Amino acid sequence: MTRHVEHVMGTVFSFDVRHSDVEPYVAEAVAWLHHVDEVFSTYKPDSPVSRLGRGEITLADCPPEVAGILRMCEAVSDRSSGYFTAYPGGRLDPSAIVKGWAVERASAILRDAGAPDHCVNGGGDVRLSGKAGPGRSWRVGVAHPLRPGDLAAVVSGNDLAVATSGTAERGAHVIDPHTGRPATELASLTVIGPDLALADAYATGAFAMGGAAREWVEELDGYEAFAVTSTGATWRTSGFRAQTAT
């Protein structure tokens, strides 16, 4: 078993790998996360994304993964009727898809190295791969946004992406692009599915939708959602496999 914690992208990433002698591959995954931070950070004025946003360089001047991310953002924006956007507040910031995408790739590095049984957690965006142990699935707690220290639900799975958008850590920071104001109808929304980049983006877009999110997620192929509203009520889509915490 190998465990590692890394501070990058302004948050904490943790690796729980149920294999030994994989330190070089964990190091490769960590190096990848730092590369993503250097390219996509909106807090680093010299990052390609920051310079692109200021109009100092063109997309052709950026590393190729920037164009790929922006294409993904455009596709999710179209799919969500504009509730997800790479330009929250009118400024280029694709962070709502980048972290999940980065974790997804870090997980793939470990799988390709022959370490399929692992969990990578990037600031609450989690990629579960393989098994937690013989005959045991991974379990991920969904923090209750209104009751610090409590869980709102527990998600169990073997190969699953789990992404949560909410107000617990950063307050009302998700902007509804259609009003320009923070979305406040929900306190948290968790999306599960096969790919963490999309789960991450869907969670942000669905959070901005508020009550309309449930019907929208129901129509997404392979993705499910669980939400806590600002009043403390909860709802889940029909296929959300979760055990509500007691």
PDB file of C-alpha atoms in Angstrom:
ATOM      1  CA  MET A   1       0.000   0.000   0.000  1.00  0.00           C
ATOM      2  CA  THR A   2       1.234   3.484  -0.892  1.00  0.00           C
ATOM      3  CA  ARG A   3      -0.145   6.789   0.352  1.00  0.00           C
ATOM      4  CA  HIS A   4       0.888  10.283  -0.664  1.00  0.00           C
ATOM      5  CA  VAL A   5      -0.417  13.808  -0.035  1.00  0.00           C
ATOM      6  CA  GLU A   6       0.445  16.709  -2.324  1.00  0.00           C
ATOM      7  CA  HIS A   7      -0.415  20.406  -2.080  1.00  0.00           C
ATOM      8  CA  VAL A   8      -1.014  21.749  -5.584  1.00  0.00           C
ATOM      9  CA  MET A   9      -3.629  23.811  -7.461  1.00  0.00           C
ATOM     10  CA  GLY A  10      -4.441  25.592  -4.226  1.00  0.00           C
ATOM     11  CA  THR A  11      -5.810  22.449  -2.602  1.00  0.00           C
ATOM     12  CA  VAL A  12      -4.778  19.037  -1.280  1.00  0.00           C
ATOM     13  CA  PHE A  13      -4.478  15.918  -3.446  1.00  0.00           C
ATOM     14  CA  SER A  14      -4.252  12.516  -1.806  1.00  0.00           C
ATOM     15  CA  PHE A  15      -3.277   9.176  -3.297  1.00  0.00           C
ATOM     16  CA  ASP A  16      -4.319   5.880  -1.711  1.00  0.00           C
ATOM     17  CA  VAL A  17      -2.818   3.104  -3.832  1.00  0.00           C
ATOM     18  CA  ARG A  18      -3.433  -0.493  -2.772  1.00  0.00           C
ATOM     19  CA  HIS A  19      -0.165  -1.679  -4.338  1.00  0.00           C
ATOM     20  CA  SER A  20       3.458  -1.535  -3.212  1.00  0.00           C
ATOM     21  CA  ASP A  21       6.542  -0.372  -5.129  1.00  0.00           C
ATOM     22  CA  VAL A  22       4.592   2.215  -7.115  1.00  0.00           C
ATOM     23  CA  GLU A  23       6.326   5.342  -5.788  1.00  0.00           C
ATOM     24  CA  PRO A  24       7.831   6.262  -9.217  1.00  0.00           C
ATOM     25  CA  TYR A  25       4.378   6.191 -10.798  1.00  0.00           C
ATOM     26  CA  VAL A  26       2.842   8.228  -7.990  1.00  0.00           C
ATOM     27  CA  ALA A  27       5.676  10.718  -8.558  1.00  0.00           C
ATOM     28  CA  GLU A  28       4.801  10.791 -12.273  1.00  0.00           C
ATOM     29  CA  ALA A  29       1.156  11.485 -11.428  1.00  0.00           C
ATOM     30  CA  VAL A  30       2.183  14.238  -9.019  1.00  0.00           C
ATOM     31  CA  ALA A  31       4.446  15.819 -11.655  1.00  0.00           C
ATOM     32  CA  TRP A  32       1.474  15.789 -14.017  1.00  0.00           C
ATOM     33  CA  LEU A  33      -0.648  17.702 -11.485  1.00  0.00           C
ATOM     34  CA  HIS A  34       2.040  20.355 -11.118  1.00  0.00           C
ATOM     35  CA  HIS A  35       2.247  20.654 -14.906  1.00  0.00           C
ATOM     36  CA  VAL A  36      -1.504  21.217 -15.074  1.00  0.00           C
ATOM     37  CA  ASP A  37      -1.209  23.890 -12.385  1.00  0.00           C
ATOM     38  CA  GLU A  38       1.524  25.684 -14.335  1.00  0.00           C
ATOM     39  CA  VAL A  39      -0.575  25.686 -17.498  1.00  0.00           C
ATOM     40  CA  PHE A  40      -4.093  26.344 -16.186  1.00  0.00           C
ATOM     41  CA  SER A  41      -3.722  28.311 -12.943  1.00  0.00           C
ATOM     42  CA  THR A  42      -5.687  31.562 -12.998  1.00  0.00           C
ATOM     43  CA  TYR A  43      -3.714  32.688  -9.932  1.00  0.00           C
ATOM     44  CA  LYS A  44      -0.344  32.580 -11.698  1.00  0.00           C
ATOM     45  CA  PRO A  45      -0.077  35.629 -13.958  1.00  0.00           C
ATOM     46  CA  ASP A  46       2.417  33.942 -16.292  1.00  0.00           C
ATOM     47  CA  SER A  47       0.404  30.745 -16.880  1.00  0.00           C
ATOM     48  CA  PRO A  48      -0.747  30.230 -20.474  1.00  0.00           C
ATOM     49  CA  VAL A  49      -4.391  30.408 -19.415  1.00  0.00           C
ATOM     50  CA  SER A  50      -3.856  33.699 -17.559  1.00  0.00           C
ATOM     51  CA  ARG A  51      -2.007  35.174 -20.534  1.00  0.00           C
ATOM     52  CA  LEU A  52      -4.646  33.860 -22.950  1.00  0.00           C
ATOM     53  CA  GLY A  53      -7.380  35.412 -20.841  1.00  0.00           C
ATOM     54  CA  ARG A  54      -5.633  38.792 -20.973  1.00  0.00           C
ATOM     55  CA  GLY A  55      -5.230  38.517 -24.744  1.00  0.00           C
ATOM     56  CA  GLU A  56      -1.422  38.486 -24.592  1.00  0.00           C
ATOM     57  CA  ILE A  57      -1.189  35.205 -26.529  1.00  0.00           C
ATOM     58  CA  THR A  58      -3.452  33.227 -28.839  1.00  0.00           C
ATOM     59  CA  LEU A  59      -4.762  29.712 -28.405  1.00  0.00           C
ATOM     60  CA  ALA A  60      -2.157  28.540 -30.926  1.00  0.00           C
ATOM     61  CA  ASP A  61       0.557  29.777 -28.554  1.00  0.00           C
ATOM     62  CA  CYS A  62      -0.739  27.627 -25.688  1.00  0.00           C
ATOM     63  CA  PRO A  63       0.084  23.985 -24.931  1.00  0.00           C
ATOM     64  CA  PRO A  64      -2.290  21.763 -26.946  1.00  0.00           C
ATOM     65  CA  GLU A  65      -4.199  20.613 -23.869  1.00  0.00           C
ATOM     66  CA  VAL A  66      -5.613  24.144 -23.467  1.00  0.00           C
ATOM     67  CA  ALA A  67      -7.526  23.864 -26.738  1.00  0.00           C
ATOM     68  CA  GLY A  68      -8.741  20.422 -25.707  1.00  0.00           C
ATOM     69  CA  ILE A  69     -10.062  21.717 -22.388  1.00  0.00           C
ATOM     70  CA  LEU A  70     -11.804  24.652 -24.029  1.00  0.00           C
ATOM     71  CA  ARG A  71     -13.494  22.284 -26.496  1.00  0.00           C
ATOM     72  CA  MET A  72     -14.724  20.206 -23.557  1.00  0.00           C
ATOM     73  CA  CYS A  73     -15.976  23.356 -21.836  1.00  0.00           C
ATOM     74  CA  GLU A  74     -17.865  24.403 -24.965  1.00  0.00           C
ATOM     75  CA  ALA A  75     -19.472  20.970 -25.270  1.00  0.00           C
ATOM     76  CA  VAL A  76     -20.647  20.996 -21.631  1.00  0.00           C
ATOM     77  CA  SER A  77     -21.843  24.585 -22.005  1.00  0.00           C
ATOM     78  CA  ASP A  78     -23.977  23.566 -24.984  1.00  0.00           C
ATOM     79  CA  ARG A  79     -25.246  20.498 -23.120  1.00  0.00           C
ATOM     80  CA  SER A  80     -26.194  22.562 -20.067  1.00  0.00           C
ATOM     81  CA  SER A  81     -27.844  25.463 -21.913  1.00  0.00           C
ATOM     82  CA  GLY A  82     -25.017  27.736 -20.808  1.00  0.00           C
ATOM     83  CA  TYR A  83     -25.205  27.010 -17.080  1.00  0.00           C
ATOM     84  CA  PHE A  84     -21.645  25.732 -17.292  1.00  0.00           C
ATOM     85  CA  THR A  85     -19.168  28.175 -18.779  1.00  0.00           C
ATOM     86  CA  ALA A  86     -15.409  28.602 -19.114  1.00  0.00           C
ATOM     87  CA  TYR A  87     -15.983  32.335 -18.599  1.00  0.00           C
ATOM     88  CA  PRO A  88     -17.609  32.742 -15.162  1.00  0.00           C
ATOM     89  CA  GLY A  89     -18.021  36.421 -14.484  1.00  0.00           C
ATOM     90  CA  GLY A  90     -16.860  37.135 -18.023  1.00  0.00           C
ATOM     91  CA  ARG A  91     -13.278  36.012 -17.363  1.00  0.00           C
ATOM     92  CA  LEU A  92     -11.554  32.924 -18.756  1.00  0.00           C
ATOM     93  CA  ASP A  93     -11.434  30.334 -15.993  1.00  0.00           C
ATOM     94  CA  PRO A  94     -11.875  26.651 -16.952  1.00  0.00           C
ATOM     95  CA  SER A  95     -11.017  25.480 -13.416  1.00  0.00           C
ATOM     96  CA  ALA A  96     -14.396  23.802 -12.958  1.00  0.00           C
ATOM     97  CA  ILE A  97     -13.372  21.093 -15.407  1.00  0.00           C
ATOM     98  CA  VAL A  98      -9.567  21.170 -15.100  1.00  0.00           C
ATOM     99  CA  LYS A  99      -9.245  19.653 -11.624  1.00  0.00           C
ATOM    100  CA  GLY A 100     -11.434  16.657 -12.433  1.00  0.00           C
ATOM    101  CA  TRP A 101      -9.637  16.210 -15.743  1.00  0.00           C
ATOM    102  CA  ALA A 102      -6.251  16.334 -14.015  1.00  0.00           C
ATOM    103  CA  VAL A 103      -7.279  13.734 -11.426  1.00  0.00           C
ATOM    104  CA  GLU A 104      -8.702  11.503 -14.154  1.00  0.00           C
ATOM    105  CA  ARG A 105      -5.352  11.555 -15.950  1.00  0.00           C
ATOM    106  CA  ALA A 106      -3.409  10.956 -12.713  1.00  0.00           C
ATOM    107  CA  SER A 107      -5.574   7.878 -12.130  1.00  0.00           C
ATOM    108  CA  ALA A 108      -4.890   6.675 -15.679  1.00  0.00           C
ATOM    109  CA  ILE A 109      -1.121   6.971 -15.075  1.00  0.00           C
ATOM    110  CA  LEU A 110      -1.448   4.588 -12.131  1.00  0.00           C
ATOM    111  CA  ARG A 111      -3.665   2.142 -14.014  1.00  0.00           C
ATOM    112  CA  ASP A 112      -1.260   2.116 -16.965  1.00  0.00           C
ATOM    113  CA  ALA A 113       1.562   1.338 -14.527  1.00  0.00           C
ATOM    114  CA  GLY A 114      -0.219  -1.792 -13.315  1.00  0.00           C
ATOM    115  CA  ALA A 115      -1.754  -0.312 -10.167  1.00  0.00           C
ATOM    116  CA  PRO A 116      -5.498  -0.482 -10.851  1.00  0.00           C
ATOM    117  CA  ASP A 117      -6.640  -0.409  -7.213  1.00  0.00           C
ATOM    118  CA  HIS A 118      -6.430   3.180  -6.023  1.00  0.00           C
ATOM    119  CA  CYS A 119      -8.267   6.312  -4.988  1.00  0.00           C
ATOM    120  CA  VAL A 120      -7.133   9.787  -6.039  1.00  0.00           C
ATOM    121  CA  ASN A 121      -8.817  12.687  -4.242  1.00  0.00           C
ATOM    122  CA  GLY A 122      -8.266  16.210  -5.503  1.00  0.00           C
ATOM    123  CA  GLY A 123      -9.893  18.655  -3.127  1.00  0.00           C
ATOM    124  CA  GLY A 124     -13.054  16.574  -2.904  1.00  0.00           C
ATOM    125  CA  ASP A 125     -13.145  15.453  -6.538  1.00  0.00           C
ATOM    126  CA  VAL A 126     -12.498  11.724  -6.282  1.00  0.00           C
ATOM    127  CA  ARG A 127     -11.556   9.017  -8.770  1.00  0.00           C
ATOM    128  CA  LEU A 128     -12.117   5.480  -7.514  1.00  0.00           C
ATOM    129  CA  SER A 129     -10.382   2.716  -9.443  1.00  0.00           C
ATOM    130  CA  GLY A 130     -10.441  -1.022  -8.891  1.00  0.00           C
ATOM    131  CA  LYS A 131     -11.133  -2.251  -5.377  1.00  0.00           C
ATOM    132  CA  ALA A 132     -10.349  -1.030  -1.877  1.00  0.00           C
ATOM    133  CA  GLY A 133      -9.477  -4.608  -0.929  1.00  0.00           C
ATOM    134  CA  PRO A 134     -10.488  -8.194  -1.646  1.00  0.00           C
ATOM    135  CA  GLY A 135     -14.255  -8.139  -2.068  1.00  0.00           C
ATOM    136  CA  ARG A 136     -14.459  -4.530  -0.832  1.00  0.00           C
ATOM    137  CA  SER A 137     -15.678  -1.491  -2.721  1.00  0.00           C
ATOM    138  CA  TRP A 138     -14.387   2.012  -2.103  1.00  0.00           C
ATOM    139  CA  ARG A 139     -16.563   4.258   0.061  1.00  0.00           C
ATOM    140  CA  VAL A 140     -16.611   8.053  -0.193  1.00  0.00           C
ATOM    141  CA  GLY A 141     -18.406  10.284   2.274  1.00  0.00           C
ATOM    142  CA  VAL A 142     -20.266  13.336   0.976  1.00  0.00           C
ATOM    143  CA  ALA A 143     -19.800  16.124   3.515  1.00  0.00           C
ATOM    144  CA  HIS A 144     -22.980  17.808   4.703  1.00  0.00           C
ATOM    145  CA  PRO A 145     -22.730  21.448   3.618  1.00  0.00           C
ATOM    146  CA  LEU A 146     -24.911  22.755   6.455  1.00  0.00           C
ATOM    147  CA  ARG A 147     -23.686  20.550   9.308  1.00  0.00           C
ATOM    148  CA  PRO A 148     -19.880  20.628   9.537  1.00  0.00           C
ATOM    149  CA  GLY A 149     -18.450  17.247  10.485  1.00  0.00           C
ATOM    150  CA  ASP A 150     -21.537  15.325   9.347  1.00  0.00           C
ATOM    151  CA  LEU A 151     -22.030  13.281   6.184  1.00  0.00           C
ATOM    152  CA  ALA A 152     -24.994  13.780   3.906  1.00  0.00           C
ATOM    153  CA  ALA A 153     -24.458  10.488   2.062  1.00  0.00           C
ATOM    154  CA  VAL A 154     -21.941   7.733   1.410  1.00  0.00           C
ATOM    155  CA  VAL A 155     -21.123   6.642  -2.135  1.00  0.00           C
ATOM    156  CA  SER A 156     -19.811   3.134  -2.736  1.00  0.00           C
ATOM    157  CA  GLY A 157     -18.184   1.926  -5.949  1.00  0.00           C
ATOM    158  CA  ASN A 158     -15.243   0.236  -7.645  1.00  0.00           C
ATOM    159  CA  ASP A 159     -14.707   2.298 -10.798  1.00  0.00           C
ATOM    160  CA  LEU A 160     -16.420   5.608 -10.265  1.00  0.00           C
ATOM    161  CA  ALA A 161     -15.903   9.372 -10.366  1.00  0.00           C
ATOM    162  CA  VAL A 162     -17.400  11.521  -7.607  1.00  0.00           C
ATOM    163  CA  ALA A 163     -17.479  15.336  -7.853  1.00  0.00           C
ATOM    164  CA  THR A 164     -19.153  17.823  -5.531  1.00  0.00           C
ATOM    165  CA  SER A 165     -19.896  21.499  -6.011  1.00  0.00           C
ATOM    166  CA  GLY A 166     -21.134  23.520  -3.067  1.00  0.00           C
ATOM    167  CA  THR A 167     -20.869  26.335  -0.574  1.00  0.00           C
ATOM    168  CA  ALA A 168     -19.246  24.539   2.370  1.00  0.00           C
ATOM    169  CA  GLU A 169     -15.627  25.570   1.775  1.00  0.00           C
ATOM    170  CA  ARG A 170     -15.738  28.628  -0.489  1.00  0.00           C
ATOM    171  CA  GLY A 171     -19.193  30.052   0.172  1.00  0.00           C
ATOM    172  CA  ALA A 172     -21.537  31.003  -2.664  1.00  0.00           C
ATOM    173  CA  HIS A 173     -18.882  31.043  -5.399  1.00  0.00           C
ATOM    174  CA  VAL A 174     -20.687  29.332  -8.299  1.00  0.00           C
ATOM    175  CA  ILE A 175     -22.120  31.997 -10.591  1.00  0.00           C
ATOM    176  CA  ASP A 176     -25.328  31.527 -12.548  1.00  0.00           C
ATOM    177  CA  PRO A 177     -24.163  32.758 -15.980  1.00  0.00           C
ATOM    178  CA  HIS A 178     -27.701  33.752 -16.893  1.00  0.00           C
ATOM    179  CA  THR A 179     -28.079  36.197 -13.988  1.00  0.00           C
ATOM    180  CA  GLY A 180     -24.459  37.002 -13.141  1.00  0.00           C
ATOM    181  CA  ARG A 181     -25.234  36.330  -9.496  1.00  0.00           C
ATOM    182  CA  PRO A 182     -24.154  33.477  -7.194  1.00  0.00           C
ATOM    183  CA  ALA A 183     -26.379  30.394  -7.312  1.00  0.00           C
ATOM    184  CA  THR A 184     -27.944  29.926  -3.873  1.00  0.00           C
ATOM    185  CA  GLU A 185     -30.816  27.450  -4.288  1.00  0.00           C
ATOM    186  CA  LEU A 186     -28.589  24.462  -3.493  1.00  0.00           C
ATOM    187  CA  ALA A 187     -26.005  24.036  -0.743  1.00  0.00           C
ATOM    188  CA  SER A 188     -24.210  21.160  -2.457  1.00  0.00           C
ATOM    189  CA  LEU A 189     -24.594  18.904  -5.447  1.00  0.00           C
ATOM    190  CA  THR A 190     -22.679  15.678  -5.998  1.00  0.00           C
ATOM    191  CA  VAL A 191     -22.410  14.022  -9.404  1.00  0.00           C
ATOM    192  CA  ILE A 192     -21.198  10.452  -9.921  1.00  0.00           C
ATOM    193  CA  GLY A 193     -20.319   8.797 -13.211  1.00  0.00           C
ATOM    194  CA  PRO A 194     -17.562   7.192 -15.276  1.00  0.00           C
ATOM    195  CA  ASP A 195     -15.400  10.257 -15.985  1.00  0.00           C
ATOM    196  CA  LEU A 196     -14.262  12.817 -13.410  1.00  0.00           C
ATOM    197  CA  ALA A 197     -13.677  15.668 -15.864  1.00  0.00           C
ATOM    198  CA  LEU A 198     -17.319  15.547 -16.935  1.00  0.00           C
ATOM    199  CA  ALA A 199     -18.612  14.830 -13.420  1.00  0.00           C
ATOM    200  CA  ASP A 200     -16.721  17.912 -12.206  1.00  0.00           C
ATOM    201  CA  ALA A 201     -18.153  20.127 -14.948  1.00  0.00           C
ATOM    202  CA  TYR A 202     -21.653  18.681 -14.632  1.00  0.00           C
ATOM    203  CA  ALA A 203     -21.623  19.314 -10.878  1.00  0.00           C
ATOM    204  CA  THR A 204     -20.814  22.987 -11.451  1.00  0.00           C
ATOM    205  CA  GLY A 205     -23.378  23.451 -14.210  1.00  0.00           C
ATOM    206  CA  ALA A 206     -26.070  21.585 -12.299  1.00  0.00           C
ATOM    207  CA  PHE A 207     -25.372  23.576  -9.132  1.00  0.00           C
ATOM    208  CA  ALA A 208     -25.918  26.784 -11.096  1.00  0.00           C
ATOM    209  CA  MET A 209     -29.269  25.423 -12.328  1.00  0.00           C
ATOM    210  CA  GLY A 210     -30.670  24.947  -8.835  1.00  0.00           C
ATOM    211  CA  GLY A 211     -33.928  23.010  -8.786  1.00  0.00           C
ATOM    212  CA  ALA A 212     -33.835  22.375 -12.532  1.00  0.00           C
ATOM    213  CA  ALA A 213     -30.700  20.262 -12.066  1.00  0.00           C
ATOM    214  CA  ARG A 214     -32.509  17.083 -11.099  1.00  0.00           C
ATOM    215  CA  GLU A 215     -34.393  16.729 -14.373  1.00  0.00           C
ATOM    216  CA  TRP A 216     -31.296  17.725 -16.357  1.00  0.00           C
ATOM    217  CA  VAL A 217     -29.015  15.142 -14.739  1.00  0.00           C
ATOM    218  CA  GLU A 218     -31.674  12.452 -15.195  1.00  0.00           C
ATOM    219  CA  GLU A 219     -31.186  12.917 -18.951  1.00  0.00           C
ATOM    220  CA  LEU A 220     -27.380  12.545 -18.817  1.00  0.00           C
ATOM    221  CA  ASP A 221     -26.153   9.147 -19.932  1.00  0.00           C
ATOM    222  CA  GLY A 222     -24.274   7.395 -17.134  1.00  0.00           C
ATOM    223  CA  TYR A 223     -24.369  10.214 -14.563  1.00  0.00           C
ATOM    224  CA  GLU A 224     -26.420  10.620 -11.385  1.00  0.00           C
ATOM    225  CA  ALA A 225     -26.721  13.331  -8.735  1.00  0.00           C
ATOM    226  CA  PHE A 226     -27.432  13.900  -5.054  1.00  0.00           C
ATOM    227  CA  ALA A 227     -28.203  17.381  -3.722  1.00  0.00           C
ATOM    228  CA  VAL A 228     -28.680  19.201  -0.448  1.00  0.00           C
ATOM    229  CA  THR A 229     -30.774  22.348  -0.831  1.00  0.00           C
ATOM    230  CA  SER A 230     -30.155  25.589   1.007  1.00  0.00           C
ATOM    231  CA  THR A 231     -32.964  24.650   3.423  1.00  0.00           C
ATOM    232  CA  GLY A 232     -31.404  21.250   4.223  1.00  0.00           C
ATOM    233  CA  ALA A 233     -33.769  19.135   2.131  1.00  0.00           C
ATOM    234  CA  THR A 234     -32.232  16.471  -0.105  1.00  0.00           C
ATOM    235  CA  TRP A 235     -32.985  14.894  -3.459  1.00  0.00           C
ATOM    236  CA  ARG A 236     -31.335  12.342  -5.695  1.00  0.00           C
ATOM    237  CA  THR A 237     -31.736  11.164  -9.250  1.00  0.00           C
ATOM    238  CA  SER A 238     -33.300   7.783  -9.831  1.00  0.00           C
ATOM    239  CA  GLY A 239     -30.037   5.917 -10.384  1.00  0.00           C
ATOM    240  CA  PHE A 240     -27.937   7.461  -7.621  1.00  0.00           C
ATOM    241  CA  ARG A 241     -26.471   4.539  -5.717  1.00  0.00           C
ATOM    242  CA  ALA A 242     -25.829   5.960  -2.282  1.00  0.00           C
ATOM    243  CA  GLN A 243     -26.399   5.071   1.310  1.00  0.00           C
ATOM    244  CA  THR A 244     -27.696   8.045   3.260  1.00  0.00           C
ATOM    245  CA  ALA A 245     -25.625   8.588   6.372  1.00  0.00           C
ATOM    246  CA  THR A 246     -27.410   8.260   9.687  1.00  0.00           C
TER     247      THR A 246
END
